[in-house]
């Protein structure tokens, strides 16, 4: 079933041009998006006072990537909940809330318990899942199957990018009554239709990521700095590295750098800075300058052609990725980091598809 690939994680990373296509199949129209499962609920979602995204691990990170465009396109405040933390706090959930549950398997215990809790509190419950017939799919009021195809590797890869795309379509559908964002929505729809070919393009970085991985095999830790649309990319890139390559890694909000993390910077600690083109670009340029002035060992991810704009001194290692609609950039930016985590794992001699101590579906608390 792995075909010409050595591991499922590798196969699933390389499958993304296809899985993104199947996620969007039949749902993207020139005039807007059509999500069969949500038709009857869109008006209720529009009227909600708040959207609460709930998930665990990679699915939480996908929701975090969706938060900025959900807020932008709908004008509804969006809050984030790690499922276990919502349960620990018994945090407030109201009838006027739309609770969006994100889960690849649809069987994660904490996510399902959070769903029971939100149902008891009267919220409209929406599922975003890869698994038709899963408990999540059955117990939510409505939802979207991401149709990414079965994911076997324990580390979630293609489900992450398809979850973001499914939530982009959700945001477009909920925001479709807003005249002021019509042009923006059209640009995002056009960006979505190009994503599979952008994903094929970025997968060509495979050999470069293998080479980068070989320069990092003996590192003890890897930091990843992102902000704005790509804060989620930083968290998710770091999660992939820690869970499969068994290397300590932290994703950090670049805006928090001076509030603590800067103390870690020296000439040895590798730091990935995500600095692709968006409204935060000049802030990231200044973060890079500040890290370089402390002799940081930088790997900068930037848009194609931006190497000298992000690192004029030429002292950083640069990963150039295709430029896509700013809010969809996380779908492309995570792919080189998935490849990096994959190669790092193989080179360090660990089990890629079955990382130590982990299970594909966490059905116990
Ligand atoms: C559906 C069919 C698809 C068919 C298409 C044709 C299914 C599973 N999907 O896709 O095979 O090609 O119509 O128009 O038969 N749901 C939840 N919670 C979730 C996920 C989904 O309640 O977490 C519900 C939806 O609200 C919907 C149903 O499950 O009622 C199917 O969802 P989805 O597969 O996303 O709908 P379509 O894309 O319309
Ligand atoms: C990371 C990973 C886990 C899952 C988490 C939630 O690669 O796979 O962090 O994302 O256990 O699983 P689902 O999405 O099935 O609820």
PDB file of N, CA and C and ligand atoms in Angstrom, residues 27 35-38 126-129 132 136-138 140-145 147, ligand 1:
ATOM      1  N   UNK A  27     -16.927  21.187  -4.490  1.00  0.00           N
ATOM      2  CA  UNK A  27     -17.319  22.167  -3.466  1.00  0.00           C
ATOM      3  C   UNK A  27     -16.953  23.601  -3.827  1.00  0.00           C
ATOM      4  N   UNK A  35     -21.005  23.642   0.489  1.00  0.00           N
ATOM      5  CA  UNK A  35     -20.749  22.573   1.454  1.00  0.00           C
ATOM      6  C   UNK A  35     -22.091  21.938   1.783  1.00  0.00           C
ATOM      7  N   UNK A  36     -22.318  20.781   1.187  1.00  0.00           N
ATOM      8  CA  UNK A  36     -23.620  20.125   1.293  1.00  0.00           C
ATOM      9  C   UNK A  36     -24.097  19.985   2.733  1.00  0.00           C
ATOM     10  N   UNK A  37     -23.168  19.622   3.613  1.00  0.00           N
ATOM     11  CA  UNK A  37     -23.541  19.338   4.997  1.00  0.00           C
ATOM     12  C   UNK A  37     -23.919  20.566   5.801  1.00  0.00           C
ATOM     13  N   UNK A  38     -23.619  21.758   5.284  1.00  0.00           N
ATOM     14  CA  UNK A  38     -23.827  22.962   6.100  1.00  0.00           C
ATOM     15  C   UNK A  38     -24.980  23.833   5.636  1.00  0.00           C
ATOM     16  N   UNK A 126     -20.425  21.695  15.154  1.00  0.00           N
ATOM     17  CA  UNK A 126     -20.032  21.421  13.769  1.00  0.00           C
ATOM     18  C   UNK A 126     -18.782  20.545  13.792  1.00  0.00           C
ATOM     19  N   UNK A 127     -18.742  19.507  12.972  1.00  0.00           N
ATOM     20  CA  UNK A 127     -17.561  18.636  12.914  1.00  0.00           C
ATOM     21  C   UNK A 127     -16.751  18.867  11.651  1.00  0.00           C
ATOM     22  N   UNK A 128     -15.433  18.767  11.788  1.00  0.00           N
ATOM     23  CA  UNK A 128     -14.537  18.783  10.627  1.00  0.00           C
ATOM     24  C   UNK A 128     -13.718  17.509  10.777  1.00  0.00           C
ATOM     25  N   UNK A 129     -14.018  16.485  10.000  1.00  0.00           N
ATOM     26  CA  UNK A 129     -13.336  15.204  10.227  1.00  0.00           C
ATOM     27  C   UNK A 129     -13.033  14.492   8.915  1.00  0.00           C
ATOM     28  N   UNK A 132     -15.711   9.322   7.772  1.00  0.00           N
ATOM     29  CA  UNK A 132     -17.156   9.168   7.599  1.00  0.00           C
ATOM     30  C   UNK A 132     -17.624   8.057   8.557  1.00  0.00           C
ATOM     31  N   UNK A 136     -17.568  11.448  15.974  1.00  0.00           N
ATOM     32  CA  UNK A 136     -17.692  12.900  15.814  1.00  0.00           C
ATOM     33  C   UNK A 136     -18.678  13.245  14.706  1.00  0.00           C
ATOM     34  N   UNK A 137     -18.541  12.554  13.592  1.00  0.00           N
ATOM     35  CA  UNK A 137     -19.406  12.827  12.452  1.00  0.00           C
ATOM     36  C   UNK A 137     -20.876  12.551  12.812  1.00  0.00           C
ATOM     37  N   UNK A 138     -21.104  11.514  13.590  1.00  0.00           N
ATOM     38  CA  UNK A 138     -22.477  11.142  13.932  1.00  0.00           C
ATOM     39  C   UNK A 138     -23.096  12.043  14.988  1.00  0.00           C
ATOM     40  N   UNK A 140     -22.251  15.272  15.903  1.00  0.00           N
ATOM     41  CA  UNK A 140     -22.341  16.715  15.667  1.00  0.00           C
ATOM     42  C   UNK A 140     -23.642  17.024  14.916  1.00  0.00           C
ATOM     43  N   UNK A 141     -24.097  18.271  15.006  1.00  0.00           N
ATOM     44  CA  UNK A 141     -25.324  18.653  14.301  1.00  0.00           C
ATOM     45  C   UNK A 141     -25.122  18.655  12.789  1.00  0.00           C
ATOM     46  N   UNK A 142     -23.919  19.009  12.371  1.00  0.00           N
ATOM     47  CA  UNK A 142     -23.606  19.074  10.944  1.00  0.00           C
ATOM     48  C   UNK A 142     -22.093  19.137  10.822  1.00  0.00           C
ATOM     49  N   UNK A 143     -21.588  19.178   9.599  1.00  0.00           N
ATOM     50  CA  UNK A 143     -20.137  19.242   9.468  1.00  0.00           C
ATOM     51  C   UNK A 143     -19.648  19.060   8.059  1.00  0.00           C
ATOM     52  N   UNK A 144     -18.329  18.914   7.958  1.00  0.00           N
ATOM     53  CA  UNK A 144     -17.678  18.760   6.664  1.00  0.00           C
ATOM     54  C   UNK A 144     -16.719  17.576   6.759  1.00  0.00           C
ATOM     55  N   UNK A 145     -16.877  16.595   5.882  1.00  0.00           N
ATOM     56  CA  UNK A 145     -15.864  15.538   5.760  1.00  0.00           C
ATOM     57  C   UNK A 145     -14.746  16.094   4.900  1.00  0.00           C
ATOM     58  N   UNK A 147     -12.385  14.486   3.378  1.00  0.00           N
ATOM     59  CA  UNK A 147     -12.130  13.618   2.209  1.00  0.00           C
ATOM     60  C   UNK A 147     -10.663  13.578   1.769  1.00  0.00           C
TER      61      UNK A 147
HETATM   62  C1  LIG B   1     -22.211  14.193   0.411  1.00  0.00           C
HETATM   63  C2  LIG B   1     -21.769  12.733   0.415  1.00  0.00           C
HETATM   64  C3  LIG B   1     -20.819  12.489  -0.738  1.00  0.00           C
HETATM   65  C4  LIG B   1     -21.489  12.901  -2.065  1.00  0.00           C
HETATM   66  C5  LIG B   1     -22.023  14.321  -1.973  1.00  0.00           C
HETATM   67  C6  LIG B   1     -22.841  14.608  -3.218  1.00  0.00           C
HETATM   68  C7  LIG B   1     -21.475  11.348   2.414  1.00  0.00           C
HETATM   69  C8  LIG B   1     -20.701  11.069   3.650  1.00  0.00           C
HETATM   70  N1  LIG B   1     -21.110  12.407   1.663  1.00  0.00           N
HETATM   71  O1  LIG B   1     -21.063  15.011   0.585  1.00  0.00           O
HETATM   72  O2  LIG B   1     -20.450  11.114  -0.780  1.00  0.00           O
HETATM   73  O3  LIG B   1     -20.563  12.787  -3.124  1.00  0.00           O
HETATM   74  O4  LIG B   1     -22.844  14.488  -0.820  1.00  0.00           O
HETATM   75  O5  LIG B   1     -23.516  15.788  -3.101  1.00  0.00           O
HETATM   76  O6  LIG B   1     -22.386  10.634   2.106  1.00  0.00           O
HETATM   77  N2  LIG B   1     -21.494  15.733   8.970  1.00  0.00           N
HETATM   78  C9  LIG B   1     -21.651  15.909  10.333  1.00  0.00           C
HETATM   79  N3  LIG B   1     -20.527  16.010  11.093  1.00  0.00           N
HETATM   80  C10 LIG B   1     -19.270  15.921  10.590  1.00  0.00           C
HETATM   81  C11 LIG B   1     -19.118  15.747   9.196  1.00  0.00           C
HETATM   82  C12 LIG B   1     -20.257  15.666   8.413  1.00  0.00           C
HETATM   83  O7  LIG B   1     -22.772  15.990  10.848  1.00  0.00           O
HETATM   84  O8  LIG B   1     -18.300  15.995  11.355  1.00  0.00           O
HETATM   85  C13 LIG B   1     -22.727  15.599   8.149  1.00  0.00           C
HETATM   86  C14 LIG B   1     -22.947  16.769   7.218  1.00  0.00           C
HETATM   87  O9  LIG B   1     -23.642  17.830   7.853  1.00  0.00           O
HETATM   88  C15 LIG B   1     -23.750  16.107   6.114  1.00  0.00           C
HETATM   89  C16 LIG B   1     -23.205  14.694   6.078  1.00  0.00           C
HETATM   90  O10 LIG B   1     -22.561  14.488   7.325  1.00  0.00           O
HETATM   91  O11 LIG B   1     -25.097  16.055   6.475  1.00  0.00           O
HETATM   92  C17 LIG B   1     -22.209  14.482   4.948  1.00  0.00           C
HETATM   93  O12 LIG B   1     -21.163  15.452   5.028  1.00  0.00           O
HETATM   94  P1  LIG B   1     -20.194  15.695   3.788  1.00  0.00           P
HETATM   95  O13 LIG B   1     -19.678  14.372   3.324  1.00  0.00           O
HETATM   96  O14 LIG B   1     -19.204  16.717   4.161  1.00  0.00           O
HETATM   97  O15 LIG B   1     -21.269  16.284   2.756  1.00  0.00           O
HETATM   98  P2  LIG B   1     -21.175  16.498   1.182  1.00  0.00           P
HETATM   99  O16 LIG B   1     -19.927  17.170   0.807  1.00  0.00           O
HETATM  100  O17 LIG B   1     -22.481  17.108   0.793  1.00  0.00           O
END
